[in-house]
Amino acid sequence: MHHFQYRNGNLYCEEVKISDIAEEVVTPFYLYSYATLSRHFTVFDEAFSKLPHIVCFSVKSNSNISILRIFGKLGGGADVVSGGELYRALKANIEPKKIVFSGVGKSRSEIEFALKTGVLMFNVESEGEMMVLNACASTLNVRAPLSFRVNPDVDPKTHPYIVTGLKENKFGVESSDALRLYLLAKDLPHIEIIGIDCHIGSQVTELEPFVDALTQLKRLVFELKNKGIELKYVDLGGGLGITYDREEPPHPNIYAQAIVSHLEGLNYTLILEPGRVIVGNAGILVTKVLYTKRHLEKNFIIVDAGMNDLVRPSLYGSYHTIQPVEKRDREMIVADVVGPICESGDFFAKDRVLPDVKSGELLAIMSAGAYGFTMASNYNTRPRPPEILVKEDKFFIIRERENYQDLVRGESIPQFLL
Ligand code: LLP
């Protein structure tokens, strides 16, 4: 069941007519479907039911506390990459023992915060980080649970900005160096080796790169075993893609089957860090048409959302379906959908065939649940938009729009300018 659907020409989210929300909440706003979020999580989680596993939702894809709570209540954990994300995960009541701390540049204070929290493990990405982790753990007189993020050098065939597991990428330790690092870690008094990790990229729509990466991890796991290092956790990262346009990514069940068959009977707990596949198609950005312009060469639809609200099209050239919230009989035109920001890169679609919408009409920018709000900024001193969660026939504001005071909070004027 798809939860963003037209009924009599009106787009609904679950049982709520989106235009009704726009009567009460000023556009632009993010809108999420609770039913979709929980179904996506559950389908993903159940796909791995044959193995001991933890689904650590990748907080960077959508960090709203209410949304994290949905997954926490369904038994999920969190993959965090900063002290801020850890703080959010805790606010969402995610159990510390289900939180993995990833990221190539963890600071000392972030490491200390995570050690005090008692997270499940640190996915360590360099020798230097391992030493700092050991030192911080020593100060606190604890042992830090470590896994190395290994760079498997497989090509996930996705956008170059979101490929992470190639040799030339900054992520992880080289797989040829992993054994040496594990042996070093073994001798550190405040490190407890517990796992191995990788993450190859995002919006991956084929199975093969995942299986290749897992095969490499397994080879290392056995090598380590031979050296007397027993691991408990194998973390395969996130990355499973979704349909934005015509992509045909494997269903989570197929993805899980391919992975489970490699790990069955081996006695490891599998960790997964999905983000996009859970939230991407569970959220949209609703925006209003401000103006339309016909130039000699181009039609422009100027909307009230900008690249500061949803940067993916500007940053990656990503495709997002755009559809009217109220369908009417209209001629189709070819137009660019653009925002109010003072940059030519501020667009949501280029040369897109769309109905000839008029000023005041609402548009839905689809598949905006992942890396939408979390990448929003205040560029052009625009308040970030509200986030709304729909459950059945009710909607809840789970984050208010920022106001002008929020935008200047923390700024101060030095004496000589007073
Ligand atoms: N784990 C790690 C270590 C990651 O770096 C990422 C994403 C994930 C898990 C979750 O990946 P997912 O399941 O969402 O593909 N802003 C870009 C995507 C950047 C992904 C960065 N890492 C976009 O909007 O497409």
Tab-separated table of C-alpha atoms and ligand atoms in Angstrom:
chain	number	residue	atom	x	y	z
A	1	MET	CA	0.000	0.000	0.000
A	2	HIS	CA	1.418	3.317	-1.069
A	3	HIS	CA	0.645	6.068	1.420
A	4	PHE	CA	1.005	9.088	-0.867
A	5	GLN	CA	-1.914	8.662	-3.238
A	6	TYR	CA	-4.471	10.652	-5.172
A	7	ARG	CA	-8.119	10.397	-4.273
A	8	ASN	CA	-10.481	12.311	-6.540
A	9	GLY	CA	-7.545	14.286	-7.842
A	10	ASN	CA	-6.249	15.283	-4.387
A	11	LEU	CA	-2.946	14.021	-3.064
A	12	TYR	CA	-3.258	12.376	0.332
A	13	CYS	CA	-0.724	11.272	2.887
A	14	GLU	CA	-2.415	8.313	4.557
A	15	GLU	CA	-5.898	9.643	5.437
A	16	VAL	CA	-4.953	13.306	5.383
A	17	LYS	CA	-5.527	15.570	2.415
A	18	ILE	CA	-2.256	17.419	1.913
A	19	SER	CA	-3.970	20.635	0.851
A	20	ASP	CA	-5.744	20.618	4.234
A	21	ILE	CA	-2.376	20.618	5.997
A	22	ALA	CA	-1.268	23.538	3.847
A	23	GLU	CA	-4.272	25.510	5.124
A	24	GLU	CA	-2.754	25.319	8.597
A	25	VAL	CA	0.982	25.088	8.014
A	26	VAL	CA	2.804	27.573	5.842
A	27	THR	CA	4.767	26.030	2.963
A	28	PRO	CA	7.354	24.729	2.362
A	29	PHE	CA	7.191	21.749	4.751
A	30	TYR	CA	8.438	18.203	4.955
A	31	LEU	CA	5.746	15.586	5.359
A	32	TYR	CA	6.284	11.996	6.470
A	33	SER	CA	3.971	9.008	6.591
A	34	TYR	CA	4.145	7.039	9.818
A	35	ALA	CA	2.713	3.921	8.157
A	36	THR	CA	5.390	4.011	5.458
A	37	LEU	CA	8.211	4.627	7.926
A	38	SER	CA	7.209	1.784	10.180
A	39	ARG	CA	6.478	-0.608	7.321
A	40	HIS	CA	9.834	0.089	5.672
A	41	PHE	CA	11.650	-0.486	8.937
A	42	THR	CA	9.761	-3.668	9.726
A	43	VAL	CA	10.170	-5.154	6.243
A	44	PHE	CA	13.908	-4.485	6.379
A	45	ASP	CA	14.269	-5.854	9.907
A	46	GLU	CA	12.218	-8.988	9.233
A	47	ALA	CA	14.174	-9.715	6.073
A	48	PHE	CA	17.135	-10.568	8.325
A	49	SER	CA	15.177	-12.593	10.861
A	50	LYS	CA	17.225	-15.736	10.201
A	51	LEU	CA	20.317	-14.139	11.704
A	52	PRO	CA	21.037	-12.385	14.984
A	53	HIS	CA	21.107	-8.790	13.796
A	54	ILE	CA	20.596	-5.139	14.715
A	55	VAL	CA	19.213	-2.591	12.288
A	56	CYS	CA	21.068	0.594	13.210
A	57	PHE	CA	19.187	3.291	11.336
A	58	SER	CA	21.560	5.807	9.794
A	59	VAL	CA	20.711	9.032	11.586
A	60	LYS	CA	22.323	11.249	8.964
A	61	SER	CA	19.547	10.407	6.502
A	62	ASN	CA	16.815	11.706	8.791
A	63	SER	CA	17.537	12.788	12.323
A	64	ASN	CA	14.186	14.018	13.582
A	65	ILE	CA	13.789	12.724	17.128
A	66	SER	CA	10.204	11.542	16.591
A	67	ILE	CA	11.259	9.565	13.552
A	68	LEU	CA	14.170	7.999	15.420
A	69	ARG	CA	11.709	7.080	18.150
A	70	ILE	CA	9.543	5.185	15.680
A	71	PHE	CA	12.489	2.959	14.817
A	72	GLY	CA	13.633	2.699	18.428
A	73	LYS	CA	10.189	1.477	19.452
A	74	LEU	CA	10.384	-1.144	16.708
A	75	GLY	CA	13.634	-2.440	18.201
A	76	GLY	CA	16.025	-0.479	16.039
A	77	GLY	CA	19.376	1.001	16.923
A	78	ALA	CA	21.265	3.910	15.409
A	79	ASP	CA	24.324	4.559	13.293
A	80	VAL	CA	25.677	7.952	14.354
A	81	VAL	CA	28.566	9.982	12.979
A	82	SER	CA	28.815	12.875	15.416
A	83	GLY	CA	28.224	13.873	19.000
A	84	GLY	CA	25.119	15.699	17.804
A	85	GLU	CA	23.661	12.585	16.213
A	86	LEU	CA	24.465	10.594	19.338
A	87	TYR	CA	22.655	13.215	21.423
A	88	ARG	CA	19.614	12.897	19.158
A	89	ALA	CA	19.661	9.105	19.290
A	90	LEU	CA	19.675	9.255	23.089
A	91	LYS	CA	16.832	11.806	23.085
A	92	ALA	CA	14.936	9.277	20.996
A	93	ASN	CA	15.510	6.637	23.684
A	94	ILE	CA	17.617	4.401	21.462
A	95	GLU	CA	19.446	1.908	23.645
A	96	PRO	CA	23.178	2.754	23.852
A	97	LYS	CA	24.013	-0.896	23.251
A	98	LYS	CA	22.347	-0.577	19.846
A	99	ILE	CA	24.316	2.492	18.774
A	100	VAL	CA	27.335	2.280	16.492
A	101	PHE	CA	29.605	5.289	16.148
A	102	SER	CA	30.904	5.668	12.576
A	103	GLY	CA	32.789	8.456	10.848
A	104	VAL	CA	36.247	9.232	9.577
A	105	GLY	CA	36.960	12.187	11.872
A	106	LYS	CA	35.672	11.636	15.383
A	107	SER	CA	36.977	14.251	17.815
A	108	ARG	CA	38.230	13.493	21.319
A	109	SER	CA	35.206	15.077	22.933
A	110	GLU	CA	32.858	13.061	20.727
A	111	ILE	CA	34.744	9.880	21.573
A	112	GLU	CA	34.521	10.651	25.287
A	113	PHE	CA	30.796	11.353	25.028
A	114	ALA	CA	30.271	8.013	23.264
A	115	LEU	CA	32.419	6.143	25.791
A	116	LYS	CA	30.458	7.628	28.676
A	117	THR	CA	27.242	6.697	26.900
A	118	GLY	CA	28.436	3.126	26.507
A	119	VAL	CA	27.782	2.685	22.793
A	120	LEU	CA	27.921	-0.771	21.216
A	121	MET	CA	30.997	-0.068	19.125
A	122	PHE	CA	33.289	2.429	17.466
A	123	ASN	CA	33.843	1.876	13.759
A	124	VAL	CA	37.437	3.073	13.658
A	125	GLU	CA	38.883	4.401	10.409
A	126	SER	CA	42.585	4.973	11.082
A	127	GLU	CA	45.500	4.006	13.290
A	128	GLY	CA	45.530	7.511	14.740
A	129	GLU	CA	41.889	7.263	15.737
A	130	MET	CA	42.538	3.894	17.390
A	131	MET	CA	45.288	5.460	19.517
A	132	VAL	CA	43.055	8.361	20.545
A	133	LEU	CA	40.261	5.925	21.359
A	134	ASN	CA	42.634	3.914	23.549
A	135	ALA	CA	43.852	7.075	25.283
A	136	CYS	CA	40.330	8.381	25.944
A	137	ALA	CA	39.239	4.978	27.267
A	138	SER	CA	42.277	4.905	29.523
A	139	THR	CA	41.367	8.307	31.002
A	140	LEU	CA	37.876	7.056	31.743
A	141	ASN	CA	39.234	3.711	32.872
A	142	VAL	CA	37.074	1.679	30.505
A	143	ARG	CA	37.681	-0.545	27.471
A	144	ALA	CA	36.483	0.818	24.163
A	145	PRO	CA	34.662	-1.647	21.893
A	146	LEU	CA	36.341	-1.435	18.498
A	147	SER	CA	35.705	-2.558	14.982
A	148	PHE	CA	37.724	-1.389	12.010
A	149	ARG	CA	35.956	0.022	9.029
A	150	VAL	CA	37.650	-1.721	6.157
A	151	ASN	CA	37.676	-0.173	2.731
A	152	PRO	CA	36.924	-3.135	0.472
A	153	ASP	CA	37.748	-1.320	-2.791
A	154	VAL	CA	34.583	-2.370	-4.613
A	155	ASP	CA	32.761	-0.132	-7.039
A	156	PRO	CA	29.145	0.401	-5.983
A	157	LYS	CA	28.360	2.111	-9.321
A	158	THR	CA	26.651	5.143	-7.867
A	159	HIS	CA	27.177	8.927	-7.920
A	160	PRO	CA	30.874	9.762	-7.359
A	161	TYR	CA	30.092	11.949	-4.331
A	162	ILE	CA	28.455	9.052	-2.478
A	163	VAL	CA	30.877	6.260	-3.388
A	164	THR	CA	32.787	5.504	-0.228
A	165	GLY	CA	34.401	2.096	-0.579
A	166	LEU	CA	36.950	2.689	-3.332
A	167	LYS	CA	40.699	2.859	-2.697
A	168	GLU	CA	40.784	6.531	-3.593
A	169	ASN	CA	38.087	7.414	-1.018
A	170	LYS	CA	39.029	8.785	2.377
A	171	PHE	CA	37.047	6.136	4.237
A	172	GLY	CA	38.143	3.160	6.275
A	173	VAL	CA	41.468	1.393	6.591
A	174	GLU	CA	42.927	-0.411	3.599
A	175	SER	CA	41.999	-4.057	3.643
A	176	SER	CA	45.671	-4.986	3.065
A	177	ASP	CA	46.531	-3.136	6.302
A	178	ALA	CA	43.643	-4.403	8.407
A	179	LEU	CA	45.388	-7.437	9.881
A	180	ARG	CA	48.322	-5.341	11.100
A	181	LEU	CA	45.959	-2.865	12.730
A	182	TYR	CA	43.926	-5.553	14.466
A	183	LEU	CA	47.128	-7.051	15.856
A	184	LEU	CA	48.146	-3.615	17.149
A	185	ALA	CA	44.719	-3.104	18.680
A	186	LYS	CA	44.953	-6.465	20.410
A	187	ASP	CA	47.838	-5.218	22.513
A	188	LEU	CA	46.177	-1.985	23.573
A	189	PRO	CA	44.975	-2.265	27.164
A	190	HIS	CA	41.893	-0.113	26.749
A	191	ILE	CA	40.605	-1.559	23.490
A	192	GLU	CA	38.302	-4.510	23.168
A	193	ILE	CA	38.135	-5.807	19.602
A	194	ILE	CA	34.583	-6.827	18.804
A	195	GLY	CA	33.839	-6.391	15.131
A	196	ILE	CA	34.545	-5.497	11.545
A	197	ASP	CA	32.717	-2.975	9.401
A	198	CYS	CA	32.408	-1.608	5.889
A	199	HIS	CA	30.182	0.780	3.976
A	200	ILE	CA	30.591	0.942	0.231
A	201	GLY	CA	28.387	3.841	-0.802
A	202	SER	CA	24.842	5.026	-1.030
A	203	GLN	CA	21.950	4.634	-3.497
A	204	VAL	CA	23.434	1.309	-4.588
A	205	THR	CA	20.974	-0.478	-6.862
A	206	GLU	CA	22.821	-3.751	-7.485
A	207	LEU	CA	23.535	-6.667	-5.204
A	208	GLU	CA	26.955	-7.610	-6.443
A	209	PRO	CA	28.939	-4.807	-4.741
A	210	PHE	CA	27.431	-5.749	-1.361
A	211	VAL	CA	28.247	-9.423	-1.845
A	212	ASP	CA	31.800	-8.575	-2.984
A	213	ALA	CA	32.330	-6.442	0.108
A	214	LEU	CA	30.939	-9.111	2.401
A	215	THR	CA	33.168	-11.752	0.827
A	216	GLN	CA	36.177	-9.592	1.617
A	217	LEU	CA	35.058	-8.999	5.177
A	218	LYS	CA	34.591	-12.740	5.647
A	219	ARG	CA	38.073	-13.450	4.376
A	220	LEU	CA	39.441	-11.035	6.948
A	221	VAL	CA	37.257	-12.457	9.699
A	222	PHE	CA	38.780	-15.907	9.087
A	223	GLU	CA	42.317	-14.528	8.906
A	224	LEU	CA	41.760	-12.833	12.242
A	225	LYS	CA	40.381	-16.013	13.727
A	226	ASN	CA	43.595	-17.786	12.726
A	227	LYS	CA	45.506	-15.130	14.651
A	228	GLY	CA	43.362	-15.713	17.716
A	229	ILE	CA	41.115	-12.679	17.265
A	230	GLU	CA	37.453	-13.642	17.550
A	231	LEU	CA	34.879	-11.099	16.407
A	232	LYS	CA	31.254	-10.859	17.451
A	233	TYR	CA	29.866	-8.304	15.016
A	234	VAL	CA	29.965	-7.951	11.249
A	235	ASP	CA	28.684	-4.543	10.141
A	236	LEU	CA	27.812	-4.265	6.462
A	237	GLY	CA	26.912	-0.559	6.554
A	238	GLY	CA	24.016	0.911	4.628
A	239	GLY	CA	23.603	1.876	1.034
A	240	LEU	CA	20.640	0.041	-0.456
A	241	GLY	CA	19.089	2.315	-3.070
A	242	ILE	CA	15.497	3.316	-3.773
A	243	THR	CA	13.381	4.249	-6.767
A	244	TYR	CA	13.450	7.985	-7.437
A	245	ASP	CA	12.675	7.677	-11.129
A	246	ARG	CA	13.151	4.376	-12.959
A	247	GLU	CA	15.805	2.720	-10.802
A	248	GLU	CA	15.058	-0.887	-9.915
A	249	PRO	CA	16.919	-1.636	-6.689
A	250	PRO	CA	16.572	-5.099	-5.160
A	251	HIS	CA	13.777	-5.491	-2.604
A	252	PRO	CA	15.155	-5.695	0.961
A	253	ASN	CA	14.159	-9.385	1.012
A	254	ILE	CA	16.375	-10.129	-1.974
A	255	TYR	CA	19.190	-8.028	-0.540
A	256	ALA	CA	18.873	-9.844	2.792
A	257	GLN	CA	18.819	-13.273	1.149
A	258	ALA	CA	22.086	-12.551	-0.628
A	259	ILE	CA	23.721	-11.521	2.641
A	260	VAL	CA	22.177	-14.041	4.995
A	261	SER	CA	23.288	-16.985	2.838
A	262	HIS	CA	26.915	-15.890	3.423
A	263	LEU	CA	26.660	-15.623	7.180
A	264	GLU	CA	24.284	-18.372	8.243
A	265	GLY	CA	25.648	-20.697	10.883
A	266	LEU	CA	28.702	-18.506	11.561
A	267	ASN	CA	27.603	-17.121	14.897
A	268	TYR	CA	28.111	-13.426	14.223
A	269	THR	CA	25.647	-10.679	14.910
A	270	LEU	CA	25.050	-8.783	11.714
A	271	ILE	CA	24.757	-5.005	11.893
A	272	LEU	CA	23.111	-3.002	9.139
A	273	GLU	CA	23.067	0.765	8.799
A	274	PRO	CA	20.269	1.554	6.347
A	275	GLY	CA	19.124	5.132	5.914
A	276	ARG	CA	17.654	6.000	2.543
A	277	VAL	CA	15.820	2.714	1.980
A	278	ILE	CA	13.825	3.256	5.173
A	279	VAL	CA	13.013	6.965	4.967
A	280	GLY	CA	13.601	8.104	1.364
A	281	ASN	CA	10.183	7.297	-0.007
A	282	ALA	CA	8.409	7.920	3.278
A	283	GLY	CA	8.700	11.697	3.011
A	284	ILE	CA	7.972	14.532	0.598
A	285	LEU	CA	8.582	18.255	0.457
A	286	VAL	CA	5.453	20.316	-0.108
A	287	THR	CA	5.992	23.687	-1.722
A	288	LYS	CA	3.843	26.427	-3.216
A	289	VAL	CA	4.165	28.009	-6.640
A	290	LEU	CA	5.023	31.675	-6.199
A	291	TYR	CA	5.315	32.798	-9.783
A	292	THR	CA	5.546	31.423	-13.283
A	293	LYS	CA	7.565	33.011	-16.070
A	294	ARG	CA	7.751	32.344	-19.771
A	295	HIS	CA	11.026	33.371	-21.315
A	296	LEU	CA	11.731	32.919	-25.009
A	297	GLU	CA	13.701	29.738	-24.430
A	298	LYS	CA	12.368	28.505	-21.106
A	299	ASN	CA	9.445	28.239	-18.762
A	300	PHE	CA	10.135	28.699	-15.078
A	301	ILE	CA	8.036	27.625	-12.143
A	302	ILE	CA	9.306	29.542	-9.114
A	303	VAL	CA	8.407	27.846	-5.853
A	304	ASP	CA	8.778	28.834	-2.211
A	305	ALA	CA	11.237	26.019	-1.364
A	306	GLY	CA	14.876	26.412	-2.290
A	307	MET	CA	18.126	24.527	-2.437
A	308	ASN	CA	18.568	25.413	1.220
A	309	ASP	CA	15.537	23.216	2.002
A	310	LEU	CA	16.401	20.309	-0.318
A	311	VAL	CA	19.868	20.416	-1.835
A	312	ARG	CA	20.022	17.017	-3.572
A	313	PRO	CA	19.096	18.199	-7.106
A	314	SER	CA	21.603	21.081	-6.924
A	315	LEU	CA	24.375	19.053	-5.327
A	316	TYR	CA	24.102	15.724	-7.122
A	317	GLY	CA	21.799	16.495	-10.035
A	318	SER	CA	19.391	14.065	-8.359
A	319	TYR	CA	16.007	13.367	-9.844
A	320	HIS	CA	12.920	13.896	-7.688
A	321	THR	CA	9.447	13.376	-9.094
A	322	ILE	CA	7.367	16.551	-8.835
A	323	GLN	CA	3.610	16.392	-8.908
A	324	PRO	CA	0.725	18.754	-8.238
A	325	VAL	CA	-1.043	18.303	-4.919
A	326	GLU	CA	-4.357	18.921	-6.710
A	327	LYS	CA	-4.741	17.403	-10.144
A	328	ARG	CA	-6.658	19.529	-12.606
A	329	ASP	CA	-7.142	19.422	-16.356
A	330	ARG	CA	-4.302	21.467	-17.689
A	331	GLU	CA	-2.042	21.707	-20.653
A	332	MET	CA	1.413	20.153	-20.135
A	333	ILE	CA	4.482	22.337	-20.480
A	334	VAL	CA	8.238	21.850	-20.237
A	335	ALA	CA	9.633	23.897	-17.361
A	336	ASP	CA	12.409	24.318	-14.821
A	337	VAL	CA	11.218	24.207	-11.229
A	338	VAL	CA	13.377	26.672	-9.328
A	339	GLY	CA	13.616	28.179	-5.856
A	340	PRO	CA	14.064	31.727	-4.576
A	341	ILE	CA	17.797	31.431	-3.812
A	342	CYS	CA	20.181	33.704	-5.663
A	343	GLU	CA	22.037	30.965	-7.536
A	344	SER	CA	21.401	29.338	-10.880
A	345	GLY	CA	22.056	26.007	-9.178
A	346	ASP	CA	18.872	26.474	-7.145
A	347	PHE	CA	16.574	24.094	-9.001
A	348	PHE	CA	14.487	21.004	-8.308
A	349	ALA	CA	13.977	19.980	-11.933
A	350	LYS	CA	15.217	21.054	-15.346
A	351	ASP	CA	13.228	20.785	-18.551
A	352	ARG	CA	10.584	18.691	-16.838
A	353	VAL	CA	7.200	17.968	-18.413
A	354	LEU	CA	4.693	19.283	-15.893
A	355	PRO	CA	1.150	20.605	-15.804
A	356	ASP	CA	0.945	24.323	-16.416
A	357	VAL	CA	0.494	25.172	-12.737
A	358	LYS	CA	-0.418	28.646	-11.552
A	359	SER	CA	0.694	30.838	-8.700
A	360	GLY	CA	-0.673	29.594	-5.359
A	361	GLU	CA	-0.854	25.923	-6.357
A	362	LEU	CA	0.922	23.294	-4.304
A	363	LEU	CA	3.561	20.911	-5.608
A	364	ALA	CA	4.871	17.768	-3.957
A	365	ILE	CA	8.556	16.998	-4.383
A	366	MET	CA	8.612	13.262	-3.863
A	367	SER	CA	11.182	10.905	-2.302
A	368	ALA	CA	12.503	13.645	-0.033
A	369	GLY	CA	12.522	11.739	3.258
A	370	ALA	CA	16.237	10.907	3.179
A	371	TYR	CA	18.966	13.564	3.117
A	372	GLY	CA	16.256	16.194	2.789
A	373	PHE	CA	15.826	18.075	6.036
A	374	THR	CA	19.149	16.801	7.392
A	375	MET	CA	21.013	18.602	4.626
A	376	ALA	CA	18.912	21.755	4.827
A	377	SER	CA	20.725	24.983	5.592
A	378	ASN	CA	19.972	28.592	6.372
A	379	TYR	CA	21.546	29.898	3.167
A	380	ASN	CA	20.086	33.262	2.175
A	381	THR	CA	19.077	33.482	5.855
A	382	ARG	CA	16.020	31.368	5.248
A	383	PRO	CA	14.448	29.602	8.206
A	384	ARG	CA	14.523	25.828	7.829
A	385	PRO	CA	11.103	24.339	7.149
A	386	PRO	CA	8.866	22.458	9.556
A	387	GLU	CA	8.542	18.674	9.587
A	388	ILE	CA	5.167	17.027	9.878
A	389	LEU	CA	4.308	13.435	10.641
A	390	VAL	CA	1.022	11.968	9.464
A	391	LYS	CA	-0.508	8.986	11.201
A	392	GLU	CA	-3.785	7.811	9.753
A	393	ASP	CA	-6.139	10.808	9.787
A	394	LYS	CA	-4.002	13.054	12.020
A	395	PHE	CA	-0.944	15.152	11.513
A	396	PHE	CA	1.641	16.240	14.042
A	397	ILE	CA	4.201	19.023	13.787
A	398	ILE	CA	7.377	17.236	14.827
A	399	ARG	CA	9.571	20.249	14.205
A	400	GLU	CA	8.505	23.833	13.903
A	401	ARG	CA	9.672	26.208	11.244
A	402	GLU	CA	12.594	28.287	12.477
A	403	ASN	CA	11.910	31.949	13.098
A	404	TYR	CA	14.105	34.997	12.614
A	405	GLN	CA	15.288	34.905	16.235
A	406	ASP	CA	16.465	31.324	15.737
A	407	LEU	CA	18.462	32.509	12.756
A	408	VAL	CA	20.515	35.027	14.703
A	409	ARG	CA	20.802	33.006	17.919
A	410	GLY	CA	24.360	32.932	19.205
A	411	GLU	CA	25.553	35.948	17.263
A	412	SER	CA	27.023	38.810	19.234
A	413	ILE	CA	28.326	42.218	18.317
A	414	PRO	CA	31.817	43.117	19.614
A	415	GLN	CA	32.192	46.272	21.682
A	416	PHE	CA	33.896	48.287	18.918
A	417	LEU	CA	30.849	47.922	16.691
A	418	LEU	CA	28.374	49.061	19.277
B	1	LLP	N1	26.595	4.025	7.153
B	1	LLP	C1	27.582	4.870	6.816
B	1	LLP	C2	28.905	4.703	7.427
B	1	LLP	C3	27.340	5.900	5.883
B	1	LLP	O1	28.322	6.718	5.549
B	1	LLP	C4	26.049	6.038	5.304
B	1	LLP	C5	25.767	7.105	4.347
B	1	LLP	C6	25.042	5.142	5.705
B	1	LLP	C7	25.353	4.138	6.622
B	1	LLP	C8	23.641	5.205	5.170
B	1	LLP	O2	23.589	5.013	3.801
B	1	LLP	P1	22.179	4.850	3.046
B	1	LLP	O3	21.546	3.566	3.517
B	1	LLP	O4	21.338	6.004	3.389
B	1	LLP	O5	22.544	4.827	1.619
B	1	LLP	N2	23.652	12.856	0.962
B	1	LLP	C9	23.702	11.795	-0.013
B	1	LLP	C10	23.946	10.433	0.619
B	1	LLP	C11	25.195	10.376	1.472
B	1	LLP	C12	25.381	9.061	2.152
B	1	LLP	C13	26.491	9.106	3.145
B	1	LLP	N3	26.648	7.922	3.935
B	1	LLP	C14	22.421	11.818	-0.822
B	1	LLP	O6	21.580	12.676	-0.582
B	1	LLP	O7	22.264	11.028	-1.740
